XYZ file of C-alpha atoms in Angstrom:
717
model
C 15.436 154.817 134.454
C 17.447 151.988 132.910
C 15.558 149.863 130.428
C 16.535 146.536 128.931
C 17.391 146.778 125.279
C 18.161 144.386 122.464
C 21.684 143.052 122.574
C 23.243 144.589 119.526
C 26.199 142.239 119.625
C 23.914 139.225 119.416
C 22.182 140.848 116.477
C 25.572 141.443 114.900
C 26.542 137.807 115.260
C 23.228 136.700 113.828
C 23.488 139.180 111.008
C 26.765 137.518 110.044
C 24.799 134.264 109.833
C 22.409 135.908 107.381
C 25.284 137.208 105.279
C 26.868 133.764 105.317
C 23.550 132.290 104.193
C 23.872 134.128 100.897
C 27.240 132.435 100.330
C 25.849 129.097 101.473
C 23.090 129.538 98.929
C 25.565 129.523 96.068
C 26.844 126.122 97.193
C 23.642 124.619 98.487
C 21.887 125.680 95.313
C 24.040 123.228 93.395
C 22.739 120.324 95.446
C 19.080 121.282 95.514
C 17.402 118.562 93.566
C 15.443 119.245 90.431
C 15.241 115.823 88.895
C 12.007 116.121 86.879
C 11.146 118.218 83.827
C 7.588 118.038 82.513
C 6.339 119.321 79.161
C 3.125 118.807 77.252
C 4.717 115.865 75.424
C 6.973 114.090 77.944
C 7.877 113.741 81.590
C 11.669 113.408 81.923
C 13.224 112.315 85.222
C 16.846 111.839 86.259
C 17.163 108.618 88.276
C 19.979 106.822 90.116
C 20.676 103.220 91.111
C 23.558 102.360 93.477
C 22.687 99.056 95.187
C 26.011 98.867 97.093
C 26.522 102.590 97.612
C 28.867 104.932 95.780
C 32.242 103.246 96.200
C 35.018 102.279 93.761
C 34.397 98.946 92.079
C 30.656 98.878 92.794
C 27.957 99.372 90.119
C 26.483 102.880 90.025
C 23.973 103.869 87.363
C 22.318 107.100 86.328
C 19.533 107.275 83.816
C 17.081 109.634 82.126
C 13.596 108.170 82.122
C 11.249 109.614 79.485
C 7.505 109.014 79.723
C 5.866 109.934 76.419
C 2.317 111.107 75.993
C 0.279 108.855 73.663
C 1.409 108.982 70.008
C 4.614 110.898 70.850
C 8.084 109.375 70.546
C 11.808 110.135 70.901
C 14.722 108.520 69.096
C 17.392 105.820 69.340
C 21.112 106.487 68.711
C 20.355 106.067 64.972
C 17.062 107.873 64.478
C 16.291 106.378 61.042
C 14.856 108.488 58.207
C 14.461 111.556 60.422
C 14.834 112.728 63.977
C 17.692 113.269 66.402
C 18.919 111.049 69.246
C 18.663 112.179 72.852
C 21.857 113.916 74.021
C 23.163 113.868 77.624
C 25.820 116.265 78.960
C 27.039 115.435 82.488
C 28.694 117.591 85.145
C 30.304 115.295 87.722
C 32.687 115.776 90.657
C 36.376 114.844 90.288
C 36.958 111.115 90.338
C 33.620 110.213 88.737
C 33.364 109.312 85.044
C 30.230 108.764 82.977
C 30.056 106.135 80.253
C 27.934 106.049 77.111
C 24.205 105.521 77.072
C 23.320 101.830 77.241
C 20.612 102.169 74.610
C 17.636 99.832 75.096
C 16.279 97.984 72.076
C 14.535 100.339 69.644
C 11.535 99.647 67.488
C 10.418 100.984 64.116
C 8.015 103.939 64.037
C 6.352 104.623 60.683
C 5.297 108.156 59.722
C 3.838 108.000 56.217
C 6.653 106.848 53.953
C 9.294 107.479 56.620
C 10.581 104.842 59.038
C 12.243 105.993 62.248
C 13.953 104.142 65.082
C 12.955 105.128 68.584
C 10.823 104.748 71.672
C 7.221 105.263 72.710
C 5.587 104.815 76.094
C 8.260 104.839 78.825
C 11.971 104.366 78.248
C 14.956 104.613 80.592
C 18.335 105.520 79.101
C 20.875 104.137 81.626
C 24.440 105.428 81.889
C 27.139 103.618 83.924
C 29.348 105.605 86.283
C 32.929 104.732 87.128
C 33.874 105.712 90.681
C 37.642 106.082 90.984
C 39.668 106.392 94.226
C 40.029 110.111 93.424
C 36.375 110.694 94.365
C 36.420 112.240 97.851
C 33.083 113.365 99.377
C 33.405 116.451 101.568
C 31.843 117.246 104.922
C 29.803 120.040 103.354
C 28.601 117.806 100.524
C 28.738 114.167 101.628
C 26.669 113.003 98.653
C 27.504 112.445 95.001
C 25.980 115.496 93.303
C 25.405 115.132 89.571
C 24.090 117.628 87.062
C 22.675 116.804 83.651
C 21.772 118.931 80.668
C 19.657 116.823 78.318
C 18.135 117.609 74.942
C 15.693 115.515 72.968
C 13.473 115.770 69.928
C 9.920 114.599 70.519
C 7.689 113.983 67.523
C 4.204 112.953 66.557
C 3.267 114.402 63.170
C 5.090 117.543 64.225
C 8.503 117.673 65.959
C 9.407 119.754 69.012
C 13.012 120.196 70.212
C 13.071 120.190 74.027
C 15.702 120.293 76.739
C 16.008 120.169 80.497
C 18.533 120.659 83.284
C 18.561 118.192 86.169
C 20.344 117.959 89.521
C 20.431 114.892 91.762
C 22.248 114.021 95.000
C 23.061 110.331 95.396
C 23.875 109.172 98.968
C 27.407 107.838 99.135
C 26.756 105.472 102.035
C 24.032 102.858 101.998
C 22.128 101.574 99.015
C 20.062 103.593 96.571
C 17.881 100.854 95.156
C 14.543 102.656 94.952
C 14.683 102.637 91.143
C 16.149 99.148 90.932
C 13.203 97.648 89.044
C 13.338 100.338 86.345
C 17.084 99.906 85.834
C 16.800 96.117 85.863
C 14.165 96.326 83.126
C 16.260 98.759 81.071
C 19.390 96.630 81.367
C 17.395 93.515 80.490
C 16.321 95.310 77.307
C 19.941 95.663 76.170
C 20.997 93.686 73.105
C 23.135 90.664 73.957
C 26.573 90.433 72.388
C 26.566 87.892 69.571
C 29.687 86.113 68.392
C 29.147 85.613 64.678
C 29.647 82.032 63.551
C 31.674 80.688 60.680
C 30.628 81.997 57.292
C 29.150 85.220 58.639
C 29.829 88.212 56.424
C 28.601 91.624 55.317
C 29.309 92.139 51.640
C 28.652 95.123 49.353
C 26.667 94.165 46.273
C 25.873 97.194 44.111
C 23.444 99.378 46.125
C 22.823 96.748 48.802
C 24.574 95.014 51.676
C 24.300 91.227 51.634
C 24.242 89.957 55.207
C 24.963 86.330 56.069
C 24.897 85.491 59.760
C 25.299 82.273 61.719
C 25.451 81.757 65.468
C 21.976 83.070 66.264
C 19.955 81.180 68.925
C 18.256 78.106 67.536
C 14.845 79.300 68.740
C 14.975 82.124 66.162
C 15.132 79.827 63.132
C 12.224 80.574 60.832
C 11.347 83.795 62.689
C 11.246 87.304 61.182
C 13.921 89.626 62.557
C 14.404 93.380 62.506
C 17.821 94.926 61.778
C 18.944 98.324 63.132
C 22.330 99.710 62.031
C 24.009 101.811 64.716
C 25.635 104.112 62.144
C 23.277 106.634 60.561
C 22.672 107.178 56.840
C 24.150 103.891 55.652
C 21.170 101.543 55.332
C 17.867 102.939 54.034
C 15.249 102.456 56.799
C 12.194 102.911 54.555
C 13.282 100.835 51.531
C 11.943 97.247 51.384
C 14.422 94.495 52.174
C 14.364 90.707 52.084
C 15.390 88.089 54.619
C 15.443 84.307 54.649
C 16.661 81.320 56.681
C 18.920 78.675 55.224
C 18.944 76.181 58.042
C 20.698 77.905 60.957
C 22.009 80.722 58.753
C 20.055 83.970 58.441
C 20.459 86.085 55.324
C 19.217 89.569 54.535
C 19.506 92.102 51.721
C 19.844 95.608 53.153
C 19.427 98.539 50.697
C 21.911 101.387 50.986
C 21.032 105.057 51.286
C 21.627 106.843 47.980
C 22.947 109.964 49.704
C 25.149 107.973 52.058
C 27.136 109.982 54.648
C 29.428 107.175 55.885
C 31.369 104.241 54.404
C 32.386 102.239 57.496
C 34.780 99.328 57.422
C 32.922 97.702 60.333
C 29.159 98.034 60.766
C 27.518 97.328 64.158
C 24.002 95.923 63.845
C 21.286 95.285 66.415
C 18.903 92.451 65.566
C 15.598 92.143 67.423
C 12.766 89.662 67.735
C 9.860 90.657 69.970
C 11.475 91.864 73.236
C 14.887 90.227 72.712
C 17.896 91.580 70.832
C 21.450 90.774 69.813
C 24.332 93.004 68.766
C 26.926 91.973 66.225
C 29.818 93.790 64.533
C 30.840 92.572 61.099
C 33.573 93.845 58.773
C 32.290 95.201 55.461
C 33.855 93.645 52.383
C 33.745 94.988 48.851
C 33.907 98.493 47.435
C 31.438 101.114 48.511
C 29.513 102.634 45.565
C 29.765 106.341 44.883
C 27.383 108.354 47.046
C 25.312 111.407 46.268
C 25.443 114.455 48.508
C 24.492 113.737 52.120
C 20.785 113.574 52.663
C 18.976 116.611 54.002
C 16.828 116.442 57.081
C 13.289 115.205 56.654
C 10.680 117.900 55.877
C 9.067 117.471 59.309
C 12.356 117.836 61.141
C 13.473 120.733 58.938
C 10.263 122.587 59.726
C 10.582 121.927 63.453
C 14.187 123.072 63.705
C 13.579 126.103 61.477
C 10.606 127.158 63.607
C 12.629 126.677 66.760
C 15.545 128.714 65.408
C 13.450 131.525 63.912
C 10.699 131.801 66.509
C 10.529 135.464 67.466
C 11.700 135.897 71.007
C 9.639 138.080 73.265
C 11.058 141.566 73.050
C 13.240 142.604 75.947
C 12.666 145.887 77.650
C 14.333 148.811 75.948
C 15.910 150.697 78.811
C 18.745 153.182 78.840
C 21.401 152.953 81.510
C 20.410 156.270 83.144
C 16.773 155.182 83.195
C 17.853 151.867 84.700
C 19.676 153.685 87.506
C 16.619 155.818 88.196
C 14.389 152.741 88.255
C 16.838 151.023 90.599
C 16.785 153.998 92.983
C 12.975 154.212 93.027
C 12.696 150.425 93.396
C 15.066 150.483 96.358
C 12.984 153.210 98.002
C 9.829 151.131 97.605
C 11.535 148.106 99.171
C 11.188 149.960 102.479
C 7.462 149.274 102.264
C 7.937 145.508 102.334
C 6.400 144.130 105.555
C 9.506 142.163 106.548
C 11.623 145.325 106.542
C 9.426 147.170 109.055
C 10.923 145.573 112.197
C 14.480 146.313 111.049
C 13.659 149.942 110.341
C 11.797 150.254 113.647
C 14.884 149.033 115.520
C 16.853 151.810 113.851
C 14.209 154.356 114.861
C 14.687 153.252 118.480
C 18.328 154.235 118.232
C 17.241 157.785 117.405
C 15.197 158.029 120.568
C 18.011 156.753 122.798
C 20.395 159.451 121.585
C 18.141 162.247 120.369
C 20.811 164.923 120.925
C 23.778 163.021 119.478
C 23.566 164.468 115.968
C 27.070 163.386 115.000
C 26.369 159.828 116.186
C 23.185 159.745 114.104
C 25.013 160.818 110.972
C 27.750 158.229 111.446
C 25.152 155.547 112.135
C 23.221 156.543 109.001
C 26.346 156.334 106.869
C 27.309 152.945 108.356
C 23.797 151.568 107.791
C 23.878 152.819 104.201
C 27.283 151.231 103.676
C 25.975 147.901 105.018
C 23.006 147.983 102.639
C 24.978 149.048 99.554
C 27.858 146.623 100.159
C 25.402 143.756 100.696
C 23.580 144.521 97.446
C 26.870 144.736 95.538
C 28.100 141.435 96.994
C 24.771 139.772 96.239
C 24.879 141.120 92.688
C 28.490 139.994 92.300
C 27.554 136.500 93.459
C 24.590 136.379 91.074
C 26.649 137.565 88.100
C 29.476 135.167 88.939
C 27.181 132.153 89.161
C 25.419 133.093 85.921
C 28.794 133.433 84.203
C 29.605 129.924 85.467
C 26.514 128.586 83.692
C 23.955 128.662 86.506
C 20.394 129.690 85.563
C 19.725 132.044 88.462
C 17.674 135.170 88.971
C 17.003 137.768 91.638
C 15.973 136.130 94.911
C 17.879 132.941 94.064
C 19.058 132.534 97.661
C 15.526 131.808 98.887
C 15.092 129.091 96.273
C 17.205 126.869 98.515
C 15.736 125.236 101.667
C 19.036 125.521 103.564
C 19.024 129.313 103.259
C 15.338 129.530 104.205
C 15.910 127.383 107.306
C 18.971 129.459 108.289
C 17.020 132.715 108.045
C 14.143 131.202 110.038
C 16.569 130.350 112.848
C 18.092 133.833 112.635
C 14.768 135.626 112.988
C 13.684 133.271 115.769
C 16.752 134.302 117.764
C 16.181 138.007 117.098
C 12.525 137.645 118.092
C 13.435 135.907 121.358
C 15.944 138.646 122.130
C 13.422 141.417 121.436
C 10.799 139.650 123.545
C 13.195 139.675 126.494
C 13.600 135.897 126.732
C 17.353 136.380 126.954
C 20.078 139.014 126.888
C 23.340 138.125 125.277
C 25.259 139.382 128.280
C 23.746 136.575 130.350
C 25.942 133.934 128.732
C 28.633 135.835 126.803
C 32.009 137.007 128.100
C 31.875 140.580 129.293
C 34.745 141.441 126.965
C 32.565 140.663 123.967
C 29.752 142.849 125.235
C 32.226 145.637 125.890
C 33.609 145.203 122.396
C 30.090 145.607 121.004
C 29.431 148.710 123.051
C 32.572 150.331 121.670
C 31.604 149.622 118.051
C 28.127 151.052 117.337
C 29.216 151.701 113.744
C 29.596 147.960 113.166
C 26.161 147.473 114.692
C 24.638 149.924 112.206
C 26.523 148.347 109.297
C 25.238 144.865 110.118
C 21.703 146.150 110.550
C 21.994 147.158 106.903
C 23.041 143.595 106.071
C 19.924 142.304 107.811
C 17.724 144.755 105.918
C 19.054 143.389 102.619
C 18.520 139.818 103.817
C 14.796 140.397 104.288
C 14.173 142.883 101.470
C 16.117 141.384 98.559
C 13.948 138.422 97.509
C 11.208 140.549 95.918
C 11.223 142.920 92.994
C 9.662 146.283 93.750
C 8.129 148.504 91.048
C 10.718 150.075 88.736
C 13.284 147.450 89.796
C 12.238 144.730 87.334
C 13.500 146.300 84.116
C 16.645 147.570 85.867
C 17.535 144.109 87.175
C 16.783 142.539 83.788
C 19.125 144.987 82.103
C 21.801 144.604 84.796
C 22.523 140.950 84.008
C 23.169 141.833 80.347
C 25.570 144.725 81.052
C 29.299 144.682 81.727
C 30.084 143.828 85.337
C 30.957 147.410 86.342
C 27.672 148.877 85.105
C 25.650 145.947 86.471
C 27.148 146.350 89.956
C 26.395 150.084 89.826
C 22.725 149.233 89.328
C 22.802 146.862 92.319
C 24.509 149.556 94.410
C 21.833 152.080 93.402
C 19.080 149.723 94.571
C 20.853 149.543 97.928
C 21.144 153.326 98.071
C 17.413 153.605 97.468
C 16.680 151.181 100.309
C 18.951 153.069 102.742
C 18.060 156.600 101.608
C 15.129 157.322 104.002
C 17.166 156.428 107.090
C 20.235 158.209 105.730
C 18.269 161.435 105.206
C 16.630 161.145 108.628
C 20.034 160.760 110.278
C 21.099 164.117 108.821
C 17.914 165.936 109.890
C 18.058 166.725 113.638
C 14.388 167.670 113.695
C 13.463 164.059 113.004
C 15.083 162.777 116.206
C 13.631 165.658 118.229
C 10.134 164.879 116.946
C 10.254 161.381 118.447
C 9.011 160.784 122.013
C 11.536 161.027 124.802
C 13.024 157.779 126.133
C 10.748 156.029 128.601
C 8.842 152.874 129.397
C 7.247 152.925 125.965
C 10.591 151.876 124.461
C 10.590 148.577 126.341
C 7.004 147.942 125.265
C 7.874 148.762 121.632
C 10.888 146.511 121.767
C 8.746 143.561 122.866
C 6.068 144.456 120.338
C 8.660 144.280 117.563
C 9.271 140.623 118.453
C 5.936 139.661 116.903
C 6.753 140.906 113.370
C 9.964 138.901 113.700
C 7.976 135.773 114.586
C 5.615 136.602 111.704
C 8.636 136.580 109.408
C 9.536 133.136 110.787
C 6.007 131.901 110.004
C 6.357 133.201 106.444
C 9.732 131.469 106.003
C 8.288 128.179 107.294
C 5.463 128.559 104.773
C 8.004 129.171 101.994
C 9.944 126.069 103.014
C 6.687 124.101 102.966
C 6.339 124.961 99.271
C 9.881 123.722 98.667
C 10.079 120.660 100.920
C 6.432 119.790 101.495
C 4.433 119.682 104.717
C 6.919 117.240 106.273
C 9.744 119.717 105.726
C 7.761 122.597 107.247
C 6.820 120.449 110.250
C 10.439 119.374 110.734
C 11.637 122.982 110.701
C 8.974 124.018 113.218
C 10.023 121.218 115.570
C 13.680 122.218 115.301
C 12.858 125.884 115.959
C 10.885 124.958 119.099
C 13.810 122.943 120.477
C 16.196 125.700 119.407
C 14.162 128.245 121.365
C 14.128 125.959 124.409
C 17.927 125.673 124.260
C 18.258 129.470 124.222
C 15.888 129.735 127.201
C 17.827 127.066 129.134
C 21.005 129.139 128.840
C 19.327 131.950 130.799
C 18.825 129.741 133.873
C 21.086 129.889 136.910
C 22.546 127.262 139.193
C 23.049 123.576 138.521
C 19.720 123.263 136.725
C 21.089 125.359 133.862
C 23.737 122.791 132.919
C 21.409 119.783 133.277
C 18.478 121.250 131.351
C 20.676 122.790 128.653
C 22.541 119.505 128.143
C 19.298 117.566 127.793
C 17.795 120.059 125.370
C 20.958 120.245 123.277
C 21.032 116.435 123.072
C 17.365 116.376 122.036
C 18.041 119.088 119.463
C 21.026 117.198 118.041
C 19.006 114.004 117.761
C 16.079 115.809 116.086
C 18.462 117.524 113.679
C 19.873 114.135 112.684
C 16.457 112.453 112.545
C 14.231 115.011 110.858
C 16.622 117.693 109.617
C 16.885 116.163 106.120
C 13.103 116.553 105.687
C 13.460 120.319 106.152
C 16.358 120.598 103.689
C 15.076 118.375 100.900
C 13.603 119.859 97.745
C 10.501 118.488 96.103
C 11.268 117.621 92.523
C 7.893 118.582 91.082
C 5.292 121.141 91.899
C 1.765 120.033 92.619
C -0.323 119.996 89.477
C -3.498 122.110 89.598
C -6.602 120.113 90.421
C -9.065 119.381 87.664
C -11.370 122.338 87.077
C -9.039 124.922 88.606
C -8.959 128.298 86.885
C -5.145 128.496 86.848
C -2.994 125.996 84.954
C 0.681 125.188 85.506
C 3.100 126.966 83.177
C 5.475 124.738 81.183
C 8.112 125.456 78.510
C 6.447 125.852 75.113
C 2.946 125.990 76.603
C 2.458 129.699 75.863
C 3.591 129.304 72.253
C 1.196 126.397 71.700
C -1.779 128.285 73.121
C -0.983 131.465 71.205
C -0.608 129.458 67.986
C -4.109 128.109 68.649
C -5.451 131.708 68.653
C -5.810 131.863 72.438
C -4.982 134.831 74.657
C -2.714 133.881 77.573
C -1.999 135.578 80.905
C 1.051 134.340 82.839
C 1.706 135.002 86.524
C 5.420 134.554 87.274
C 5.415 134.127 91.050
C 7.176 132.585 94.062
C 6.112 131.727 97.604
C 8.980 133.814 99.057
C 7.898 136.934 97.140
C 5.686 139.047 99.421
C 4.546 141.278 96.556
C 3.489 138.191 94.602
C 1.343 136.951 97.473
C -0.215 140.388 97.963
C -1.188 140.593 94.286
C -2.468 137.017 94.342
C -4.815 137.721 97.268
C -6.024 141.099 95.968
C -6.053 141.926 92.255
C -5.735 138.361 90.963
C -8.535 137.237 93.291
C -10.839 140.136 92.405
C -14.171 138.807 91.165
C -14.580 141.487 88.485
C -11.071 140.854 87.100
C -11.631 137.100 86.987
C -14.989 137.627 85.302
C -13.429 139.805 82.583
C -10.624 137.287 82.048
C -13.180 134.530 81.650
C -15.358 136.641 79.339
C -12.344 137.276 77.099
C -11.531 133.523 77.252
C -8.026 134.219 78.552
C -6.031 131.132 79.529
C -4.392 131.652 82.927
C -0.962 130.115 83.560
C 1.062 130.292 86.779
C 4.864 129.911 86.638
C 5.999 129.007 90.172
C 9.622 130.064 90.738
C 9.680 129.095 94.441
C 12.169 126.367 93.596
C 14.949 126.856 91.124
C 13.659 126.418 87.562
C 16.030 127.288 84.679
C 13.124 127.268 82.213
C 11.316 130.012 84.142
C 14.583 131.940 84.490
C 14.997 131.811 80.712
C 11.386 132.907 80.142
C 11.902 135.898 82.448
C 15.110 136.809 80.613
C 13.205 136.874 77.312
C 10.942 139.500 78.866
C 13.898 141.556 80.069
C 13.259 140.575 83.693
C 15.367 138.846 86.314
C 12.989 138.503 89.251
C 9.372 138.152 90.271
C 6.589 139.215 90.226
C 6.054 139.550 86.476
C 2.630 139.584 84.813
C 2.298 139.211 81.034
C -0.485 139.048 78.447
C 0.309 137.123 75.239
C -1.724 137.292 72.041
C -0.896 136.171 68.514
C 0.560 138.892 66.348
C 1.072 141.302 69.257
C 3.961 142.262 71.471
C 3.589 140.759 74.965
C 2.091 143.245 77.445
C 4.126 143.332 80.668
C 2.258 144.822 83.645
C 3.725 146.508 86.720
C 4.955 144.626 89.782
C 2.275 145.954 92.153
C -0.811 144.986 90.221
C -4.049 146.954 90.276
C -7.530 146.095 89.071
C -7.547 149.143 86.808
C -4.266 148.150 85.134
C -5.481 144.624 84.355
C -8.763 145.964 82.956
C -6.903 148.496 80.821
C -4.692 145.746 79.406
C -7.730 143.567 78.694
C -9.355 146.455 76.829
C -6.401 146.503 74.429
C -6.804 142.823 73.515
């Protein structure tokens, strides 16, 4: 009896797509947008404004918008008595140059006896871009992709150093004027250049600067002005100073800082009145007085920076290399229990039944499958280590943090599911030579099945793997890759052992009709995997993105079906469906590949709160016990724990009785802050569950969480 079977060559071709998706992830990851960073004190967003598109000679602006919580502030380019200005470090493609920050007008912020220069409320710091003819968008990345690393000091009575990494893709063609009003307001708040009139001067007189200035607008005569020097530690912000009008000439006495750090020959000044400002540069005449040693930082800033530098980092896991290898092997073994891996392993079991007496063939197939798994893990580890060495904040499972990779895998598993369900056989529309080539290379088929197993198993961290992966990224490349290879060996080991045990193949039922039924049954786990991937993409791109991907997969499936038809109808129907698919890809494809810039905030009254950088430290300092769930939508183990142990009524009741604050760190989308927090715990993937309490070492729980383990940890608090 001859039974239809899955086309292994089609699987091979699709497996190559999955392998390519890992490589695509390294590039697509760079363009996934993360343009918002939110802390307890500020909301920082990277914005763009290109009203005529990104072309040479046209205005293109980037800007960091900072929304401060009430009573909090950040600083101008000269921060005054204390503080630090916001710093921006850009990574731009060749042919694109970033200018300096066009600082909006500052205002004075008094803190006791100190006077600072800065911003409250909402401020946008615009930066002009110069687009040169050397800028050449590529087909793979037709947009202008910019990356920003920003750092700022935010203060109230206390000061907190903060930073964020941002990525934004600006369309090259068409206008990007969504943020036009914000940039117009920021540019309108720039000081106007003032040409000083005759008689204007800036003269040193003892410990003061005597300013005489003409040429100011007539409407300012008799009004009180504010003066902000652009150079720090020259003029004393908190010392009293006098000003007066002599007709159209404005005069001011500006006291010098005793511990002056600069003696400029030209001093730029910004003068403000209400919401208007003017900038003037005047040469300094006279001899600068001797200066004391440069001033130290203010007590508030000293305390903030000292606390930030000396804050005890969470201890990393102490793990020997041999123990790490053992944990990697056990973790790889447990990966076989992941639901997504079941269909792949079942397909391999079918191969045993087809050739129960071919012991040599089984052994070769087992070795090829093992090689595919181990090589894939090593290549994935090499890619991860290489990107981290290049400055990327990535962790285990990084490939599924990108919508393009998720969509590619969804298409891959849709095709495999259709093939298993018998909708098509590759031989129906492939040259016979290709099918014959596949039949002569079963070893390649086994190897690529191993690649597929890694594609579906790698995103999650199994028990014993967490500490090993965390240690791997800190080791030399050779040792790190050995750990990745050992994880792969653990994943492949059950099938490898079975291939060398003839009794295993003999114990399976003889070939028969049941094999065709099992083949079709295995299509449904494949479609279940597609549903999971669509759900993951919904967390990354929103409901519109998930809906767009579903629509594309339906049309994709219809195209595959149309290719199985015969006669003239095949060409007509296939052409129509391909045209519809191309149009839908152009029309709604971007919705599926976009990345939401912010996660949804928990609703008021929800038990779980969103994790944010510095949030744990603040709560612990306030004598609160904190439990953090580091999770991701693409992590099956995370979702299992969330629906079982973390939803258990008795566990939640004990957490509430102990007044434990629950935080959830969602790593579904790329988040360098979460990556850094995991690294402090000696981890490089999710799930990770941690209890924090003041004066105690953080308690890290196991990856597969149990009610008993959580209760035992609570009993120690």
